[in-house]
Tab-separated table of C-alpha atoms in Angstrom:
chain	number	residue	atom	x	y	z
A	1	MET	CA	11.152	69.902	-64.895
A	2	PRO	CA	8.460	67.596	-63.082
A	3	ASP	CA	5.105	69.025	-62.632
A	4	VAL	CA	2.947	69.810	-60.170
A	5	ALA	CA	0.994	66.886	-59.848
A	6	THR	CA	3.656	64.930	-60.242
A	7	ILE	CA	5.393	66.747	-57.265
A	8	TYR	CA	2.414	66.480	-54.983
A	9	VAL	CA	2.026	62.795	-55.921
A	10	ILE	CA	5.631	62.498	-54.693
A	11	GLY	CA	5.558	64.567	-51.902
A	12	LEU	CA	2.327	62.832	-50.889
A	13	SER	CA	3.736	59.102	-51.849
A	14	LEU	CA	7.233	59.999	-49.467
A	15	THR	CA	4.793	61.115	-46.508
A	16	ILE	CA	3.023	58.247	-46.376
A	17	ILE	CA	5.801	55.731	-47.082
A	18	GLY	CA	7.823	58.012	-44.038
A	19	MET	CA	4.026	57.545	-42.181
A	20	LEU	CA	3.909	53.756	-42.544
A	21	GLY	CA	7.530	52.885	-41.657
A	22	GLY	CA	7.541	55.200	-37.956
A	23	GLY	CA	4.111	53.576	-37.633
A	24	LEU	CA	6.091	50.232	-38.561
A	25	PHE	CA	8.870	50.665	-36.034
A	26	TRP	CA	6.188	51.514	-33.670
A	27	LEU	CA	4.473	48.912	-34.273
A	28	GLY	CA	7.615	46.594	-34.267
A	29	GLY	CA	8.505	47.909	-31.047
A	30	GLU	CA	5.620	47.012	-29.201
A	31	PHE	CA	5.330	43.247	-30.849
A	32	ARG	CA	8.495	43.100	-29.024
A	33	GLU	CA	7.332	44.222	-25.877
A	34	ILE	CA	4.751	41.639	-25.978
A	35	ARG	CA	7.293	39.186	-27.105
A	36	MET	CA	9.100	39.939	-23.689
A	37	ARG	CA	6.107	40.239	-22.237
A	38	PHE	CA	4.862	36.661	-22.944
A	39	LYS	CA	8.232	35.034	-22.799
A	40	GLN	CA	8.191	36.593	-18.987
A	41	ILE	CA	4.780	34.996	-18.591
A	42	ASP	CA	6.342	32.000	-20.158
A	43	GLU	CA	9.014	31.701	-17.673
A	44	ARG	CA	6.614	32.332	-15.204
A	45	PHE	CA	4.474	29.435	-15.956
A	46	ARG	CA	7.715	27.249	-16.397
A	47	GLU	CA	8.620	28.707	-12.292
A	48	ILE	CA	4.821	27.128	-11.413
A	49	ASP	CA	5.015	24.227	-12.955
A	50	ARG	CA	8.493	23.476	-11.141
A	51	LYS	CA	6.834	24.937	-7.948
A	52	PHE	CA	4.153	22.324	-8.590
A	53	ASP	CA	6.257	19.251	-9.397
A	54	GLU	CA	8.624	20.310	-5.904
A	55	LEU	CA	5.152	20.115	-4.200
A	56	ARG	CA	3.922	16.959	-5.924
A	57	GLY	CA	7.290	15.411	-4.946
A	58	TYR	CA	6.458	16.498	-1.271
A	59	VAL	CA	3.328	15.255	-0.552
A	60	ASP	CA	4.005	11.997	-2.578
A	61	ASP	CA	6.592	11.213	-0.536
A	62	LYS	CA	4.903	12.307	2.549
A	63	PHE	CA	1.997	10.239	2.339
A	64	ASN	CA	4.391	7.452	0.971
A	65	GLU	CA	6.058	7.977	4.184
A	66	LEU	CA	2.674	7.982	6.089
A	67	LYS	CA	1.498	5.310	4.428
A	68	GLY	CA	4.770	3.673	5.274
A	69	TYR	CA	4.108	4.580	9.092
A	70	ILE	CA	0.617	3.417	9.320
A	71	ASP	CA	1.222	-0.112	7.572
A	72	SER	CA	4.583	-0.507	10.005
A	73	ARG	CA	1.796	-0.043	13.330
A	74	VAL	CA	-1.111	-2.029	11.958
A	75	ASN	CA	1.412	-4.777	11.825
A	76	ARG	CA	3.136	-4.558	15.398
A	77	LEU	CA	-0.387	-4.223	16.644
A	78	SER	CA	-1.776	-7.172	14.557
A	79	GLU	CA	1.845	-9.445	16.050
A	80	ALA	CA	0.309	-7.887	19.107
A	81	PHE	CA	-2.313	-8.751	18.885
A	82	SER	CA	-1.499	-12.075	17.643
A	83	SER	CA	0.894	-12.934	20.314
A	84	TYR	CA	-1.294	-11.849	23.052
A	85	GLN	CA	-4.571	-14.329	21.253
A	86	GLU	CA	-1.745	-17.303	21.119
A	87	PHE	CA	-0.722	-16.765	24.748
A	88	PHE	CA	-4.291	-16.621	26.183
A	89	ILE	CA	-5.716	-19.845	24.429
A	90	GLU	CA	-2.607	-21.699	25.513
A	91	LEU	CA	-2.704	-20.965	29.075
A	92	LEU	CA	-6.208	-21.196	28.623
A	93	MET	CA	-6.061	-25.130	27.042
A	94	THR	CA	-3.239	-25.898	29.356
A	95	GLU	CA	-4.730	-25.247	32.640
A	96	GLY	CA	-7.864	-26.888	30.950
A	97	VAL	CA	-10.584	-23.901	31.148
A	98	ILE	CA	-11.305	-24.758	27.470
A	99	LYS	CA	-11.725	-28.930	27.380
A	100	PRO	CA	-10.126	-30.418	24.425
A	101	GLU	CA	-13.250	-31.215	21.893
A	102	LYS	CA	-14.313	-27.656	22.087
A	103	ALA	CA	-11.168	-27.015	20.291
A	104	VAL	CA	-13.260	-28.392	16.663
A	105	ILE	CA	-15.487	-25.988	16.397
A	106	ALA	CA	-12.170	-24.047	16.196
A	107	LYS	CA	-10.968	-26.547	13.670
A	108	ASN	CA	-13.764	-26.104	11.465
A	109	GLU	CA	-13.500	-22.636	11.334
A	110	ALA	CA	-10.186	-22.696	10.617
A	111	ARG	CA	-10.375	-25.336	7.789
A	112	ARG	CA	-12.247	-22.538	5.030
A	113	ILE	CA	-8.712	-20.333	5.594
A	114	MET	CA	-7.693	-22.934	2.822
A	115	ARG	CA	-10.445	-21.675	-0.195
A	116	LEU	CA	-7.597	-18.955	0.190
A	117	ALA	CA	-5.298	-21.230	-1.050
A	118	THR	CA	-5.650	-20.029	-5.061
A	119	SER	CA	-4.976	-16.301	-4.087
A	120	THR	CA	-1.815	-14.675	-3.487
A	121	ASN	CA	0.038	-16.500	-1.451
A	122	PRO	CA	2.093	-16.227	1.862
A	123	LEU	CA	2.492	-20.538	2.193
A	124	THR	CA	3.971	-22.445	-0.706
A	125	LYS	CA	1.550	-25.140	-2.698
A	126	GLU	CA	3.376	-27.529	-0.233
A	127	GLU	CA	2.598	-25.239	3.283
A	128	TRP	CA	-1.122	-25.616	1.832
A	129	LYS	CA	-1.050	-29.305	1.381
A	130	ARG	CA	1.363	-29.536	5.324
A	131	LEU	CA	-1.631	-27.070	6.779
A	132	GLY	CA	-4.213	-29.680	5.338
A	133	GLU	CA	-2.507	-32.574	6.816
A	134	LEU	CA	-2.071	-31.006	10.013
A	135	LEU	CA	-5.829	-29.856	10.360
A	136	ASP	CA	-7.209	-33.049	9.100
A	137	LYS	CA	-5.267	-34.731	12.264
A	138	ASP	CA	-6.903	-35.895	15.595
A	139	PRO	CA	-6.448	-33.128	18.105
A	140	ASN	CA	-5.192	-35.817	20.317
A	141	ASP	CA	-2.670	-37.377	17.629
A	142	LEU	CA	-0.467	-34.386	17.600
A	143	THR	CA	2.225	-33.586	18.640
A	144	TYR	CA	4.610	-31.175	19.985
A	145	GLU	CA	6.107	-30.006	17.777
A	146	GLU	CA	3.424	-30.247	14.954
A	147	ALA	CA	1.164	-28.088	17.153
A	148	LEU	CA	4.307	-25.589	16.796
A	149	GLU	CA	5.004	-26.266	12.812
A	150	LEU	CA	0.326	-25.739	12.688
A	151	ARG	CA	0.534	-22.281	14.776
A	152	GLU	CA	4.063	-20.869	12.814
A	153	LEU	CA	1.839	-21.681	9.396
A	154	ALA	CA	-0.920	-19.739	10.862
A	155	ARG	CA	1.266	-17.063	11.836
A	156	LYS	CA	2.371	-17.034	8.116
A	157	ILE	CA	-1.159	-16.887	7.184
A	158	ILE	CA	-2.792	-13.823	9.395
A	159	ARG	CA	0.929	-11.442	7.639
A	160	GLU	CA	-1.514	-12.118	4.755
A	161	TYR	CA	-4.571	-12.106	5.372
A	162	MET	CA	-5.563	-10.194	8.751
A	163	ASP	CA	-8.688	-9.379	7.585
A	164	TYR	CA	-10.246	-12.258	7.502
A	165	ALA	CA	-12.371	-13.433	10.512
A	166	GLU	CA	-10.935	-17.364	9.489
A	167	ALA	CA	-7.398	-17.146	9.487
A	168	TRP	CA	-7.782	-15.554	12.958
A	169	LYS	CA	-9.498	-18.629	14.165
A	170	LEU	CA	-7.468	-20.904	12.532
A	171	LEU	CA	-4.068	-18.748	14.675
A	172	MET	CA	-7.120	-19.626	17.941
A	173	TYR	CA	-6.939	-23.386	16.758
A	174	ALA	CA	-3.417	-23.618	16.596
A	175	SER	CA	-2.436	-21.806	19.715
A	176	MET	CA	-5.087	-24.494	21.261
A	177	MET	CA	-3.385	-27.465	19.938
A	178	VAL	CA	-0.201	-25.752	21.152
A	179	GLY	CA	-1.460	-25.410	24.618
A	180	LEU	CA	-3.435	-29.471	25.011
A	181	THR	CA	0.073	-30.668	23.467
A	182	LYS	CA	1.900	-28.907	25.988
A	183	LYS	CA	-0.523	-30.008	28.742
A	184	LYS	CA	-0.187	-34.145	27.638
A	185	ARG	CA	2.975	-33.419	27.263
A	186	GLU	CA	3.952	-32.111	30.660
A	187	GLU	CA	1.118	-34.737	32.427
A	188	GLN	CA	3.479	-37.386	30.523
A	189	GLY	CA	6.848	-36.140	31.622
A	190	SER	CA	5.130	-36.302	35.929
A	191	GLY	CA	2.964	-39.685	35.168
């Protein structure tokens, strides 16, 4: 028969093993619960990330929509101003309010637009060359068709370089030439 000390050690060992087993079982349950809560937190973070992505997409869409709207309004305003300016200058030239000699001032200013030929181009190389030829030509030798061509080139430049004063001056000069050549044409037709 086992002695008392052995029974005591076996009993104590079984008690400790039982307590450890129960404690580990309880800890396992707690860790399982903690793991479940972390999964819930991860799921919530994924949901928050998804909502932020949706919000970012919505904001980007609205920003692009607003940018497009503003761009279209600025372009419309630019075209309206160009059209008004062309009409007014043509009218002043046709009525003789602006003297043909004064067009040289606008021509010299418009010549500065040629420096933009090296940057992004709304015109082809040939169109830049043609623009130079038309600007070099004496205003009195310019035909009505050439003046219209000059104005069309100026309009193309305005679309790209509306933030340059030289572009507007080129358009003014081109409109002056349209008015001047139109007036000469009318005078030749009636004279």
